[in-house]
């Protein structure tokens, strides 16, 4: 079974407070984009357990991989007797703020549920996904959504207007845990207007969405990684309506209404920043995981 595991960006990311249990309460506008990893699941009748291979030698191909964790969680709960082979072809940059690992886990949950006819509805899969990571339920839901709580309380929103997303990923890894750890949630000066963004999405106003893009984690990640600010400025100079860091970074994206402009800037950035991976993608409105 062939599955698609799409990346996400955050059009807005706000942190409301740090909870007593150490997690941060967030309000985020999530958006699925067209870039995806390919997850291939093959049942192994007569065998037990999971075998895995990945296209990236430095990624774990064992119980530490989020796709493995997701598959094994369902297979144990439902006492699946066959074995399973997972082949993961990574195209989403790793540790980049694009939820690649969470999306692989989401695809594995959806795939194992279908492959072994476990009969779980989407909500059941989302509940189990939350045990693997706060972004996994969203990666099952997909599309445009408001995420609250620690990211697991989800409200679907209407799809965003047709547009283009230029993604630039500098060659640095950022740990989501460290970024949240360094954030002084009670001293955030500027909060993005998440409610205004929801209104703009409902009004199908791309300009309204662009003017409300904001991410409070930029204040932690950018001072240590000035290339992020450089890329944001490049996006704006190249004609983006707005530009933002996604998640905890270091990926930067620019929002474009015009495909030609985005393509010209993509080619230009690839030439001038050969160490930065630059891709052109677009918002995706759900569409599920099956290829
Ligand atoms: P988020 O946006 O949710 O913070 P991210 O895009 O920053 O996620 P990921 O690419 O999901 O980060 O992965 C972060 C870490 O998780 C990596 O260091 C990697 O070793 C580990 N990991 C486990 N499974 C996977 C997977 N299937 N794909 C990518 N990384 C994985």
PDB file of C-alpha atoms and ligand atoms in Angstrom:
ATOM      1  CA  UNK A   1       0.000   0.000   0.000  1.00  0.00           C
ATOM      2  CA  UNK A   2       1.376   3.375  -1.095  1.00  0.00           C
ATOM      3  CA  UNK A   3       0.739   6.406   1.094  1.00  0.00           C
ATOM      4  CA  UNK A   4       1.499  10.081   0.902  1.00  0.00           C
ATOM      5  CA  UNK A   5       2.627  11.924   4.075  1.00  0.00           C
ATOM      6  CA  UNK A   6       2.333  15.654   3.414  1.00  0.00           C
ATOM      7  CA  UNK A   7       4.333  18.427   5.071  1.00  0.00           C
ATOM      8  CA  UNK A   8       2.650  21.309   6.904  1.00  0.00           C
ATOM      9  CA  UNK A   9       3.469  24.938   7.481  1.00  0.00           C
ATOM     10  CA  UNK A  10       2.229  27.246  10.230  1.00  0.00           C
ATOM     11  CA  UNK A  11       0.550  30.346   8.846  1.00  0.00           C
ATOM     12  CA  UNK A  12       0.355  31.575  12.434  1.00  0.00           C
ATOM     13  CA  UNK A  13       1.903  30.242  15.631  1.00  0.00           C
ATOM     14  CA  UNK A  14       1.079  31.790  18.987  1.00  0.00           C
ATOM     15  CA  UNK A  15       1.990  30.574  22.462  1.00  0.00           C
ATOM     16  CA  UNK A  16      -0.502  31.551  25.175  1.00  0.00           C
ATOM     17  CA  UNK A  17       1.253  30.216  28.275  1.00  0.00           C
ATOM     18  CA  UNK A  18       3.379  27.482  29.738  1.00  0.00           C
ATOM     19  CA  UNK A  19       1.242  24.909  31.532  1.00  0.00           C
ATOM     20  CA  UNK A  20       2.084  23.401  34.915  1.00  0.00           C
ATOM     21  CA  UNK A  21       3.000  20.116  33.188  1.00  0.00           C
ATOM     22  CA  UNK A  22       5.660  21.935  31.144  1.00  0.00           C
ATOM     23  CA  UNK A  23       3.801  21.857  27.816  1.00  0.00           C
ATOM     24  CA  UNK A  24       2.965  25.107  26.081  1.00  0.00           C
ATOM     25  CA  UNK A  25      -0.574  26.081  25.244  1.00  0.00           C
ATOM     26  CA  UNK A  26      -0.606  27.170  21.613  1.00  0.00           C
ATOM     27  CA  UNK A  27      -2.931  28.635  18.998  1.00  0.00           C
ATOM     28  CA  UNK A  28      -1.776  27.839  15.516  1.00  0.00           C
ATOM     29  CA  UNK A  29      -3.135  27.994  12.000  1.00  0.00           C
ATOM     30  CA  UNK A  30      -1.903  24.909  10.205  1.00  0.00           C
ATOM     31  CA  UNK A  31      -1.795  24.364   6.465  1.00  0.00           C
ATOM     32  CA  UNK A  32      -0.968  21.184   4.545  1.00  0.00           C
ATOM     33  CA  UNK A  33       1.293  21.684   1.522  1.00  0.00           C
ATOM     34  CA  UNK A  34       1.925  19.579  -1.567  1.00  0.00           C
ATOM     35  CA  UNK A  35       5.401  18.316  -0.609  1.00  0.00           C
ATOM     36  CA  UNK A  36       5.267  14.737   0.738  1.00  0.00           C
ATOM     37  CA  UNK A  37       7.173  11.663   1.921  1.00  0.00           C
ATOM     38  CA  UNK A  38       6.209   8.290   0.448  1.00  0.00           C
ATOM     39  CA  UNK A  39       5.350   5.509   2.886  1.00  0.00           C
ATOM     40  CA  UNK A  40       5.019   1.998   1.445  1.00  0.00           C
ATOM     41  CA  UNK A  41       3.445  -0.647   3.680  1.00  0.00           C
ATOM     42  CA  UNK A  42       3.679  -4.329   2.791  1.00  0.00           C
ATOM     43  CA  UNK A  43       2.130  -7.044   4.998  1.00  0.00           C
ATOM     44  CA  UNK A  44       4.426  -9.957   5.780  1.00  0.00           C
ATOM     45  CA  UNK A  45       2.145 -12.964   6.366  1.00  0.00           C
ATOM     46  CA  UNK A  46       3.753 -15.670   8.452  1.00  0.00           C
ATOM     47  CA  UNK A  47       6.192 -13.216  10.051  1.00  0.00           C
ATOM     48  CA  UNK A  48       5.844 -11.109  13.187  1.00  0.00           C
ATOM     49  CA  UNK A  49       6.825  -7.548  14.028  1.00  0.00           C
ATOM     50  CA  UNK A  50       8.022  -4.676  11.884  1.00  0.00           C
ATOM     51  CA  UNK A  51      10.906  -4.340   9.449  1.00  0.00           C
ATOM     52  CA  UNK A  52      11.817  -0.950   8.102  1.00  0.00           C
ATOM     53  CA  UNK A  53      14.065   0.778   5.576  1.00  0.00           C
ATOM     54  CA  UNK A  54      14.412   4.486   4.888  1.00  0.00           C
ATOM     55  CA  UNK A  55      15.946   6.476   2.049  1.00  0.00           C
ATOM     56  CA  UNK A  56      18.040   8.529   4.518  1.00  0.00           C
ATOM     57  CA  UNK A  57      20.829   6.555   6.180  1.00  0.00           C
ATOM     58  CA  UNK A  58      20.930   8.869   9.226  1.00  0.00           C
ATOM     59  CA  UNK A  59      17.263   8.380  10.111  1.00  0.00           C
ATOM     60  CA  UNK A  60      16.483   5.602  12.567  1.00  0.00           C
ATOM     61  CA  UNK A  61      14.839   2.593  10.890  1.00  0.00           C
ATOM     62  CA  UNK A  62      13.737   1.095  14.193  1.00  0.00           C
ATOM     63  CA  UNK A  63      11.284   1.695  17.046  1.00  0.00           C
ATOM     64  CA  UNK A  64      12.582   5.291  17.322  1.00  0.00           C
ATOM     65  CA  UNK A  65      11.129   6.165  13.925  1.00  0.00           C
ATOM     66  CA  UNK A  66       7.731   7.799  14.309  1.00  0.00           C
ATOM     67  CA  UNK A  67       6.242   5.725  11.452  1.00  0.00           C
ATOM     68  CA  UNK A  68       7.374   2.532  13.213  1.00  0.00           C
ATOM     69  CA  UNK A  69       5.990   3.788  16.550  1.00  0.00           C
ATOM     70  CA  UNK A  70       2.634   4.525  14.946  1.00  0.00           C
ATOM     71  CA  UNK A  71       2.384   1.178  13.167  1.00  0.00           C
ATOM     72  CA  UNK A  72       3.424  -0.786  16.237  1.00  0.00           C
ATOM     73  CA  UNK A  73       0.960   1.074  18.489  1.00  0.00           C
ATOM     74  CA  UNK A  74      -1.975  -0.082  16.336  1.00  0.00           C
ATOM     75  CA  UNK A  75      -0.610  -3.556  15.618  1.00  0.00           C
ATOM     76  CA  UNK A  76      -0.149  -4.267  19.321  1.00  0.00           C
ATOM     77  CA  UNK A  77      -3.526  -2.883  20.369  1.00  0.00           C
ATOM     78  CA  UNK A  78      -5.335  -4.950  17.728  1.00  0.00           C
ATOM     79  CA  UNK A  79      -3.107  -8.028  18.059  1.00  0.00           C
ATOM     80  CA  UNK A  80      -2.240  -8.049  14.350  1.00  0.00           C
ATOM     81  CA  UNK A  81      -0.656 -11.412  13.659  1.00  0.00           C
ATOM     82  CA  UNK A  82       1.137 -10.654  10.392  1.00  0.00           C
ATOM     83  CA  UNK A  83       4.415  -8.804  10.152  1.00  0.00           C
ATOM     84  CA  UNK A  84       4.798  -5.467   8.374  1.00  0.00           C
ATOM     85  CA  UNK A  85       7.464  -3.968   6.134  1.00  0.00           C
ATOM     86  CA  UNK A  86       7.685  -0.161   6.072  1.00  0.00           C
ATOM     87  CA  UNK A  87       9.602   1.597   3.316  1.00  0.00           C
ATOM     88  CA  UNK A  88      10.004   5.337   3.928  1.00  0.00           C
ATOM     89  CA  UNK A  89      11.155   7.619   1.103  1.00  0.00           C
ATOM     90  CA  UNK A  90      11.897  11.027   2.635  1.00  0.00           C
ATOM     91  CA  UNK A  91      11.405  14.196   0.621  1.00  0.00           C
ATOM     92  CA  UNK A  92      10.355  16.493   3.485  1.00  0.00           C
ATOM     93  CA  UNK A  93      13.462  18.028   5.096  1.00  0.00           C
ATOM     94  CA  UNK A  94      14.122  16.526   8.561  1.00  0.00           C
ATOM     95  CA  UNK A  95      13.941  18.606  11.780  1.00  0.00           C
ATOM     96  CA  UNK A  96      12.857  21.597   9.733  1.00  0.00           C
ATOM     97  CA  UNK A  97       9.532  22.693  11.246  1.00  0.00           C
ATOM     98  CA  UNK A  98       7.545  20.935   8.511  1.00  0.00           C
ATOM     99  CA  UNK A  99       6.202  18.059  10.685  1.00  0.00           C
ATOM    100  CA  UNK A 100       7.737  15.390   8.454  1.00  0.00           C
ATOM    101  CA  UNK A 101       8.034  12.785  11.199  1.00  0.00           C
ATOM    102  CA  UNK A 102       4.525  13.463  12.529  1.00  0.00           C
ATOM    103  CA  UNK A 103       3.119  13.147   9.028  1.00  0.00           C
ATOM    104  CA  UNK A 104       4.895   9.826   8.459  1.00  0.00           C
ATOM    105  CA  UNK A 105       3.320   8.610  11.717  1.00  0.00           C
ATOM    106  CA  UNK A 106      -0.108   9.805  10.552  1.00  0.00           C
ATOM    107  CA  UNK A 107       0.262   7.981   7.226  1.00  0.00           C
ATOM    108  CA  UNK A 108       1.359   4.804   9.032  1.00  0.00           C
ATOM    109  CA  UNK A 109      -1.739   4.936  11.283  1.00  0.00           C
ATOM    110  CA  UNK A 110      -4.071   5.450   8.317  1.00  0.00           C
ATOM    111  CA  UNK A 111      -2.313   2.729   6.322  1.00  0.00           C
ATOM    112  CA  UNK A 112      -2.173   0.071   9.054  1.00  0.00           C
ATOM    113  CA  UNK A 113      -5.853   0.691   9.862  1.00  0.00           C
ATOM    114  CA  UNK A 114      -6.791   0.014   6.232  1.00  0.00           C
ATOM    115  CA  UNK A 115      -4.293  -2.713   5.466  1.00  0.00           C
ATOM    116  CA  UNK A 116      -5.380  -4.889   8.396  1.00  0.00           C
ATOM    117  CA  UNK A 117      -9.069  -3.784   8.312  1.00  0.00           C
ATOM    118  CA  UNK A 118      -8.992  -2.544  11.902  1.00  0.00           C
ATOM    119  CA  UNK A 119     -12.150  -0.469  11.405  1.00  0.00           C
ATOM    120  CA  UNK A 120     -11.051   2.699  13.214  1.00  0.00           C
ATOM    121  CA  UNK A 121     -12.730   5.948  12.151  1.00  0.00           C
ATOM    122  CA  UNK A 122     -10.667   9.112  11.680  1.00  0.00           C
ATOM    123  CA  UNK A 123     -11.320  10.259  15.267  1.00  0.00           C
ATOM    124  CA  UNK A 124     -10.059   6.957  16.638  1.00  0.00           C
ATOM    125  CA  UNK A 125      -6.878   7.327  14.595  1.00  0.00           C
ATOM    126  CA  UNK A 126      -6.442  10.927  15.760  1.00  0.00           C
ATOM    127  CA  UNK A 127      -6.784   9.911  19.429  1.00  0.00           C
ATOM    128  CA  UNK A 128      -4.077   7.307  19.013  1.00  0.00           C
ATOM    129  CA  UNK A 129      -1.939   9.753  17.026  1.00  0.00           C
ATOM    130  CA  UNK A 130      -1.899  12.188  19.958  1.00  0.00           C
ATOM    131  CA  UNK A 131       0.019   9.548  21.952  1.00  0.00           C
ATOM    132  CA  UNK A 132       2.830   9.733  19.412  1.00  0.00           C
ATOM    133  CA  UNK A 133       3.085  13.502  19.018  1.00  0.00           C
ATOM    134  CA  UNK A 134       1.048  16.688  19.373  1.00  0.00           C
ATOM    135  CA  UNK A 135       1.069  17.348  15.595  1.00  0.00           C
ATOM    136  CA  UNK A 136       0.049  13.809  14.549  1.00  0.00           C
ATOM    137  CA  UNK A 137      -3.752  14.320  14.900  1.00  0.00           C
ATOM    138  CA  UNK A 138      -3.500  17.364  12.637  1.00  0.00           C
ATOM    139  CA  UNK A 139      -1.482  15.393  10.094  1.00  0.00           C
ATOM    140  CA  UNK A 140      -4.387  12.916   9.956  1.00  0.00           C
ATOM    141  CA  UNK A 141      -6.995  15.695   9.644  1.00  0.00           C
ATOM    142  CA  UNK A 142      -4.993  17.765   7.087  1.00  0.00           C
ATOM    143  CA  UNK A 143      -6.037  20.917   5.231  1.00  0.00           C
ATOM    144  CA  UNK A 144      -6.441  24.348   6.843  1.00  0.00           C
ATOM    145  CA  UNK A 145      -7.086  24.122  10.588  1.00  0.00           C
ATOM    146  CA  UNK A 146      -6.902  25.895  13.917  1.00  0.00           C
ATOM    147  CA  UNK A 147      -4.871  23.897  16.453  1.00  0.00           C
ATOM    148  CA  UNK A 148      -5.262  24.691  20.157  1.00  0.00           C
ATOM    149  CA  UNK A 149      -4.335  23.074  23.469  1.00  0.00           C
ATOM    150  CA  UNK A 150      -0.910  21.583  22.877  1.00  0.00           C
ATOM    151  CA  UNK A 151      -1.828  21.320  19.197  1.00  0.00           C
ATOM    152  CA  UNK A 152      -4.247  18.410  19.466  1.00  0.00           C
ATOM    153  CA  UNK A 153      -7.542  20.358  19.702  1.00  0.00           C
ATOM    154  CA  UNK A 154      -8.447  20.887  16.078  1.00  0.00           C
ATOM    155  CA  UNK A 155     -11.031  22.883  14.189  1.00  0.00           C
ATOM    156  CA  UNK A 156     -11.147  22.568  10.393  1.00  0.00           C
ATOM    157  CA  UNK A 157     -11.301  25.853   8.485  1.00  0.00           C
ATOM    158  CA  UNK A 158     -12.280  26.556   4.878  1.00  0.00           C
ATOM    159  CA  UNK A 159      -9.415  25.961   2.409  1.00  0.00           C
ATOM    160  CA  UNK A 160      -7.105  28.906   1.820  1.00  0.00           C
ATOM    161  CA  UNK A 161      -7.292  30.704  -1.529  1.00  0.00           C
ATOM    162  CA  UNK A 162      -5.197  29.442  -4.440  1.00  0.00           C
ATOM    163  CA  UNK A 163      -1.605  30.516  -3.883  1.00  0.00           C
ATOM    164  CA  UNK A 164       2.010  29.352  -4.039  1.00  0.00           C
ATOM    165  CA  UNK A 165       4.360  28.614  -1.169  1.00  0.00           C
ATOM    166  CA  UNK A 166       8.101  28.965  -1.650  1.00  0.00           C
ATOM    167  CA  UNK A 167       9.996  26.993   0.996  1.00  0.00           C
ATOM    168  CA  UNK A 168      13.660  27.575   1.862  1.00  0.00           C
ATOM    169  CA  UNK A 169      15.344  25.291   4.332  1.00  0.00           C
ATOM    170  CA  UNK A 170      18.797  26.415   5.552  1.00  0.00           C
ATOM    171  CA  UNK A 171      21.167  23.599   6.337  1.00  0.00           C
ATOM    172  CA  UNK A 172      20.843  23.826  10.124  1.00  0.00           C
ATOM    173  CA  UNK A 173      18.837  21.648  12.463  1.00  0.00           C
ATOM    174  CA  UNK A 174      16.679  23.159  15.148  1.00  0.00           C
ATOM    175  CA  UNK A 175      15.334  21.192  18.090  1.00  0.00           C
ATOM    176  CA  UNK A 176      11.652  21.952  18.718  1.00  0.00           C
ATOM    177  CA  UNK A 177      12.141  21.014  22.380  1.00  0.00           C
ATOM    178  CA  UNK A 178      15.019  23.460  22.861  1.00  0.00           C
ATOM    179  CA  UNK A 179      13.175  26.313  21.147  1.00  0.00           C
ATOM    180  CA  UNK A 180      10.115  25.915  23.378  1.00  0.00           C
ATOM    181  CA  UNK A 181      12.454  25.518  26.368  1.00  0.00           C
ATOM    182  CA  UNK A 182      14.102  28.877  25.630  1.00  0.00           C
ATOM    183  CA  UNK A 183      10.802  30.726  25.113  1.00  0.00           C
ATOM    184  CA  UNK A 184       9.700  33.008  27.959  1.00  0.00           C
ATOM    185  CA  UNK A 185       5.969  32.583  27.293  1.00  0.00           C
ATOM    186  CA  UNK A 186       4.959  35.321  29.765  1.00  0.00           C
ATOM    187  CA  UNK A 187       7.202  37.886  28.102  1.00  0.00           C
ATOM    188  CA  UNK A 188       6.060  37.626  24.488  1.00  0.00           C
ATOM    189  CA  UNK A 189       5.670  41.178  23.212  1.00  0.00           C
ATOM    190  CA  UNK A 190       3.772  40.658  19.984  1.00  0.00           C
ATOM    191  CA  UNK A 191       1.129  37.982  19.497  1.00  0.00           C
ATOM    192  CA  UNK A 192      -0.103  37.196  15.968  1.00  0.00           C
ATOM    193  CA  UNK A 193      -3.746  38.041  15.290  1.00  0.00           C
ATOM    194  CA  UNK A 194      -4.979  34.448  14.995  1.00  0.00           C
ATOM    195  CA  UNK A 195      -8.667  35.430  15.165  1.00  0.00           C
ATOM    196  CA  UNK A 196      -8.099  37.973  12.396  1.00  0.00           C
ATOM    197  CA  UNK A 197      -6.436  35.286  10.320  1.00  0.00           C
ATOM    198  CA  UNK A 198      -9.423  32.966  10.806  1.00  0.00           C
ATOM    199  CA  UNK A 199     -11.705  35.774   9.572  1.00  0.00           C
ATOM    200  CA  UNK A 200      -9.435  36.348   6.568  1.00  0.00           C
ATOM    201  CA  UNK A 201      -9.514  32.613   5.745  1.00  0.00           C
ATOM    202  CA  UNK A 202     -13.315  32.601   5.976  1.00  0.00           C
ATOM    203  CA  UNK A 203     -13.419  35.719   3.761  1.00  0.00           C
ATOM    204  CA  UNK A 204     -11.065  33.978   1.279  1.00  0.00           C
ATOM    205  CA  UNK A 205      -8.732  36.980   1.444  1.00  0.00           C
ATOM    206  CA  UNK A 206      -5.146  36.069   0.626  1.00  0.00           C
ATOM    207  CA  UNK A 207      -4.023  39.624   1.458  1.00  0.00           C
ATOM    208  CA  UNK A 208      -5.802  39.359   4.820  1.00  0.00           C
ATOM    209  CA  UNK A 209      -4.041  36.051   5.545  1.00  0.00           C
ATOM    210  CA  UNK A 210      -0.651  37.471   4.496  1.00  0.00           C
ATOM    211  CA  UNK A 211      -1.008  40.546   6.704  1.00  0.00           C
ATOM    212  CA  UNK A 212      -1.666  38.385   9.789  1.00  0.00           C
ATOM    213  CA  UNK A 213       1.099  35.807   9.400  1.00  0.00           C
ATOM    214  CA  UNK A 214       3.191  35.640  12.577  1.00  0.00           C
ATOM    215  CA  UNK A 215       5.202  33.171  14.648  1.00  0.00           C
ATOM    216  CA  UNK A 216       6.292  33.911  18.228  1.00  0.00           C
ATOM    217  CA  UNK A 217       9.051  31.281  18.018  1.00  0.00           C
ATOM    218  CA  UNK A 218      10.963  33.499  15.572  1.00  0.00           C
ATOM    219  CA  UNK A 219      12.113  35.530  18.592  1.00  0.00           C
ATOM    220  CA  UNK A 220      13.965  32.443  19.884  1.00  0.00           C
ATOM    221  CA  UNK A 221      15.258  30.846  16.684  1.00  0.00           C
ATOM    222  CA  UNK A 222      16.268  33.889  14.590  1.00  0.00           C
ATOM    223  CA  UNK A 223      18.831  35.483  16.975  1.00  0.00           C
ATOM    224  CA  UNK A 224      20.863  32.235  16.894  1.00  0.00           C
ATOM    225  CA  UNK A 225      20.315  31.677  13.165  1.00  0.00           C
ATOM    226  CA  UNK A 226      20.379  35.034  11.311  1.00  0.00           C
ATOM    227  CA  UNK A 227      20.149  33.277   7.935  1.00  0.00           C
ATOM    228  CA  UNK A 228      16.419  32.877   8.696  1.00  0.00           C
ATOM    229  CA  UNK A 229      15.949  36.661   8.724  1.00  0.00           C
ATOM    230  CA  UNK A 230      18.065  36.966   5.571  1.00  0.00           C
ATOM    231  CA  UNK A 231      15.825  34.471   3.767  1.00  0.00           C
ATOM    232  CA  UNK A 232      12.665  36.219   4.972  1.00  0.00           C
ATOM    233  CA  UNK A 233      13.957  39.492   3.513  1.00  0.00           C
ATOM    234  CA  UNK A 234      14.886  37.728   0.249  1.00  0.00           C
ATOM    235  CA  UNK A 235      11.327  36.369   0.000  1.00  0.00           C
ATOM    236  CA  UNK A 236       9.828  39.835   0.467  1.00  0.00           C
ATOM    237  CA  UNK A 237      12.226  41.447  -2.015  1.00  0.00           C
ATOM    238  CA  UNK A 238      11.369  38.685  -4.490  1.00  0.00           C
ATOM    239  CA  UNK A 239       7.671  39.523  -4.363  1.00  0.00           C
ATOM    240  CA  UNK A 240       6.232  37.390  -1.531  1.00  0.00           C
ATOM    241  CA  UNK A 241       3.074  38.848   0.023  1.00  0.00           C
ATOM    242  CA  UNK A 242       4.505  37.795   3.414  1.00  0.00           C
ATOM    243  CA  UNK A 243       7.212  35.527   4.741  1.00  0.00           C
ATOM    244  CA  UNK A 244       7.502  33.544   7.948  1.00  0.00           C
ATOM    245  CA  UNK A 245       9.481  30.875   9.768  1.00  0.00           C
ATOM    246  CA  UNK A 246       7.499  27.613   9.990  1.00  0.00           C
ATOM    247  CA  UNK A 247       7.103  25.886  13.380  1.00  0.00           C
ATOM    248  CA  UNK A 248      10.274  26.099  15.440  1.00  0.00           C
ATOM    249  CA  UNK A 249      12.288  26.594  12.250  1.00  0.00           C
ATOM    250  CA  UNK A 250      14.627  26.830  10.526  1.00  0.00           C
ATOM    251  CA  UNK A 251      12.439  26.581   7.390  1.00  0.00           C
ATOM    252  CA  UNK A 252      11.254  29.895   5.962  1.00  0.00           C
ATOM    253  CA  UNK A 253       8.342  30.190   3.555  1.00  0.00           C
ATOM    254  CA  UNK A 254       7.007  32.953   1.354  1.00  0.00           C
ATOM    255  CA  UNK A 255       3.374  33.277   0.283  1.00  0.00           C
ATOM    256  CA  UNK A 256       2.830  34.207  -3.376  1.00  0.00           C
ATOM    257  CA  UNK A 257      -0.284  34.906  -5.440  1.00  0.00           C
ATOM    258  CA  UNK A 258       1.786  34.767  -8.608  1.00  0.00           C
ATOM    259  CA  UNK A 259       3.424  31.526  -9.738  1.00  0.00           C
ATOM    260  CA  UNK A 260       5.911  33.161 -12.134  1.00  0.00           C
ATOM    261  CA  UNK A 261       7.367  35.407  -9.449  1.00  0.00           C
ATOM    262  CA  UNK A 262       7.724  32.474  -7.083  1.00  0.00           C
ATOM    263  CA  UNK A 263       9.492  30.409  -9.779  1.00  0.00           C
ATOM    264  CA  UNK A 264      11.895  33.232 -10.616  1.00  0.00           C
ATOM    265  CA  UNK A 265      12.795  33.659  -6.948  1.00  0.00           C
ATOM    266  CA  UNK A 266      13.132  29.876  -6.496  1.00  0.00           C
ATOM    267  CA  UNK A 267      15.708  29.709  -9.306  1.00  0.00           C
ATOM    268  CA  UNK A 268      17.504  32.807  -8.018  1.00  0.00           C
ATOM    269  CA  UNK A 269      17.705  31.540  -4.408  1.00  0.00           C
ATOM    270  CA  UNK A 270      18.944  28.134  -5.594  1.00  0.00           C
ATOM    271  CA  UNK A 271      21.814  29.873  -7.405  1.00  0.00           C
ATOM    272  CA  UNK A 272      22.730  32.333  -4.664  1.00  0.00           C
ATOM    273  CA  UNK A 273      22.210  30.029  -1.656  1.00  0.00           C
ATOM    274  CA  UNK A 274      23.381  26.603  -2.816  1.00  0.00           C
ATOM    275  CA  UNK A 275      23.442  25.349   0.807  1.00  0.00           C
ATOM    276  CA  UNK A 276      19.771  26.187   1.270  1.00  0.00           C
ATOM    277  CA  UNK A 277      17.150  23.769  -0.121  1.00  0.00           C
ATOM    278  CA  UNK A 278      14.458  25.743  -1.935  1.00  0.00           C
ATOM    279  CA  UNK A 279      11.204  24.201  -3.246  1.00  0.00           C
ATOM    280  CA  UNK A 280       8.001  25.551  -4.714  1.00  0.00           C
ATOM    281  CA  UNK A 281       4.824  24.025  -3.362  1.00  0.00           C
ATOM    282  CA  UNK A 282       1.184  25.012  -2.751  1.00  0.00           C
ATOM    283  CA  UNK A 283      -1.564  24.658  -0.137  1.00  0.00           C
ATOM    284  CA  UNK A 284      -3.384  21.313  -0.198  1.00  0.00           C
ATOM    285  CA  UNK A 285      -6.901  20.830   1.079  1.00  0.00           C
ATOM    286  CA  UNK A 286      -6.741  17.449   2.802  1.00  0.00           C
ATOM    287  CA  UNK A 287      -7.171  14.713   0.252  1.00  0.00           C
ATOM    288  CA  UNK A 288      -6.178  11.788   2.460  1.00  0.00           C
ATOM    289  CA  UNK A 289      -3.062   9.654   2.416  1.00  0.00           C
ATOM    290  CA  UNK A 290      -3.656   7.069  -0.315  1.00  0.00           C
ATOM    291  CA  UNK A 291      -1.703   7.411  -3.547  1.00  0.00           C
TER     292      UNK A 291
HETATM  293  P1  LIG B   1       7.758  19.580  13.861  1.00  0.00           P
HETATM  294  O1  LIG B   1       7.439  20.558  12.769  1.00  0.00           O
HETATM  295  O2  LIG B   1       6.599  18.698  14.237  1.00  0.00           O
HETATM  296  O3  LIG B   1       8.489  20.158  15.012  1.00  0.00           O
HETATM  297  P2  LIG B   1      10.089  18.761  12.461  1.00  0.00           P
HETATM  298  O4  LIG B   1       9.740  18.878  11.006  1.00  0.00           O
HETATM  299  O5  LIG B   1      10.823  19.902  13.067  1.00  0.00           O
HETATM  300  O6  LIG B   1       8.763  18.496  13.244  1.00  0.00           O
HETATM  301  P3  LIG B   1      10.872  16.034  12.060  1.00  0.00           P
HETATM  302  O7  LIG B   1      11.430  16.054  10.694  1.00  0.00           O
HETATM  303  O8  LIG B   1       9.501  15.506  12.217  1.00  0.00           O
HETATM  304  O9  LIG B   1      10.960  17.496  12.702  1.00  0.00           O
HETATM  305  O10 LIG B   1      11.869  15.156  12.978  1.00  0.00           O
HETATM  306  C1  LIG B   1      12.561  15.559  14.092  1.00  0.00           C
HETATM  307  C2  LIG B   1      13.351  14.376  14.695  1.00  0.00           C
HETATM  308  O11 LIG B   1      12.548  13.196  14.795  1.00  0.00           O
HETATM  309  C3  LIG B   1      14.551  14.006  13.834  1.00  0.00           C
HETATM  310  O12 LIG B   1      15.707  14.426  14.492  1.00  0.00           O
HETATM  311  C4  LIG B   1      14.494  12.489  13.666  1.00  0.00           C
HETATM  312  O13 LIG B   1      15.651  11.825  14.129  1.00  0.00           O
HETATM  313  C5  LIG B   1      13.293  12.006  14.437  1.00  0.00           C
HETATM  314  N1  LIG B   1      12.414  11.161  13.589  1.00  0.00           N
HETATM  315  C6  LIG B   1      11.815  10.024  13.948  1.00  0.00           C
HETATM  316  N2  LIG B   1      11.082   9.524  12.953  1.00  0.00           N
HETATM  317  C7  LIG B   1      11.203  10.352  11.911  1.00  0.00           C
HETATM  318  C8  LIG B   1      10.675  10.354  10.590  1.00  0.00           C
HETATM  319  N3  LIG B   1       9.860   9.388  10.146  1.00  0.00           N
HETATM  320  N4  LIG B   1      11.000  11.395   9.794  1.00  0.00           N
HETATM  321  C9  LIG B   1      11.792  12.385  10.249  1.00  0.00           C
HETATM  322  N5  LIG B   1      12.330  12.410  11.474  1.00  0.00           N
HETATM  323  C10 LIG B   1      12.043  11.406  12.316  1.00  0.00           C
END
